[in-house]
Amino acid sequence: ALTPGGSETLDALEPPARALLLLGTEGPGLPESLMARARRVRIAMAPGFDSLNVATAGAIALHHLAGRRFSS
């Protein structure tokens, strides 16, 4: 799950063979019942940037995951 409080960054993530990308609504995010079971990942951003909207964050994550998968 993408979250600003993720313990690892997306660029350091070695995606598993099978993955599910969870994207919640902007603001409330995903329910805690899902977050409790999810691997929490954040997108590293330059200082001064506060957040990304969910569409942009999802596009960045999918690009990263697909790029890693197809470059192997």
Short mmCIF file of C-alpha atoms in Angstrom, two decimals:
data_model
loop_
_atom_site.label_atom_id
_atom_site.label_comp_id
_atom_site.label_asym_id
_atom_site.label_seq_id
_atom_site.Cartn_x
_atom_site.Cartn_y
_atom_site.Cartn_z
CA ALA A 1 0.00 0.00 0.00
CA LEU A 2 1.32 3.44 -0.85
CA THR A 3 1.43 5.65 2.21
CA PRO A 4 3.52 8.68 3.20
CA GLY A 5 4.43 6.82 6.41
CA GLY A 6 5.75 3.73 4.59
CA SER A 7 8.82 2.09 6.09
CA GLU A 8 10.51 1.55 2.72
CA THR A 9 10.74 3.64 -0.42
CA LEU A 10 9.34 2.56 -3.75
CA ASP A 11 12.74 2.85 -5.46
CA ALA A 12 14.26 0.40 -2.93
CA LEU A 13 11.41 -2.08 -3.31
CA GLU A 14 12.21 -5.38 -4.96
CA PRO A 15 8.73 -6.35 -6.14
CA PRO A 16 7.61 -9.93 -5.61
CA ALA A 17 6.49 -12.10 -8.52
CA ARG A 18 2.88 -11.40 -7.56
CA ALA A 19 1.81 -8.09 -6.12
CA LEU A 20 -1.34 -6.14 -5.39
CA LEU A 21 -1.15 -2.36 -5.38
CA LEU A 22 -3.67 -0.79 -3.02
CA LEU A 23 -4.70 2.82 -3.58
CA GLY A 24 -7.08 4.54 -1.20
CA THR A 25 -9.06 7.71 -1.50
CA GLU A 26 -7.25 10.99 -1.09
CA GLY A 27 -7.57 12.11 2.49
CA PRO A 28 -8.85 9.10 4.44
CA GLY A 29 -6.78 6.56 2.50
CA LEU A 30 -7.32 2.84 2.98
CA PRO A 31 -9.16 1.29 5.93
CA GLU A 32 -6.90 0.21 8.80
CA SER A 33 -8.14 -3.38 8.33
CA LEU A 34 -6.33 -3.42 4.94
CA MET A 35 -3.34 -1.38 6.09
CA ALA A 36 -2.68 -3.84 8.91
CA ARG A 37 -2.06 -6.57 6.33
CA ALA A 38 -0.25 -4.48 3.71
CA ARG A 39 3.40 -3.83 3.02
CA ARG A 40 3.67 -0.06 3.47
CA VAL A 41 5.71 1.72 0.82
CA ARG A 42 6.27 5.43 0.24
CA ILE A 43 7.34 7.40 -2.81
CA ALA A 44 10.52 9.35 -2.07
CA MET A 45 10.00 13.03 -2.80
CA ALA A 46 12.20 16.11 -2.85
CA PRO A 47 12.16 18.31 0.25
CA GLY A 48 9.31 20.78 0.19
CA PHE A 49 6.84 18.49 -1.58
CA ASP A 50 3.94 17.59 0.66
CA SER A 51 2.04 14.90 -1.24
CA LEU A 52 0.89 13.52 -4.59
CA ASN A 53 -2.68 12.91 -5.67
CA VAL A 54 -3.74 9.27 -5.84
CA ALA A 55 -3.72 9.10 -9.66
CA THR A 56 -0.15 10.41 -9.85
CA ALA A 57 1.05 8.16 -7.03
CA GLY A 58 -0.58 5.13 -8.66
CA ALA A 59 0.97 5.93 -12.04
CA ILE A 60 4.44 6.27 -10.51
CA ALA A 61 4.06 2.99 -8.64
CA LEU A 62 2.76 1.07 -11.67
CA HIS A 63 5.55 2.47 -13.85
CA HIS A 64 8.14 1.40 -11.28
CA LEU A 65 6.69 -2.09 -10.82
CA ALA A 66 6.26 -2.71 -14.55
CA GLY A 67 9.73 -1.39 -15.32
CA ARG A 68 11.33 -3.73 -12.80
CA ARG A 69 9.32 -6.68 -14.03
CA PHE A 70 10.02 -6.21 -17.74
CA SER A 71 13.69 -5.30 -17.38
CA SER A 72 14.53 -8.63 -15.68
#
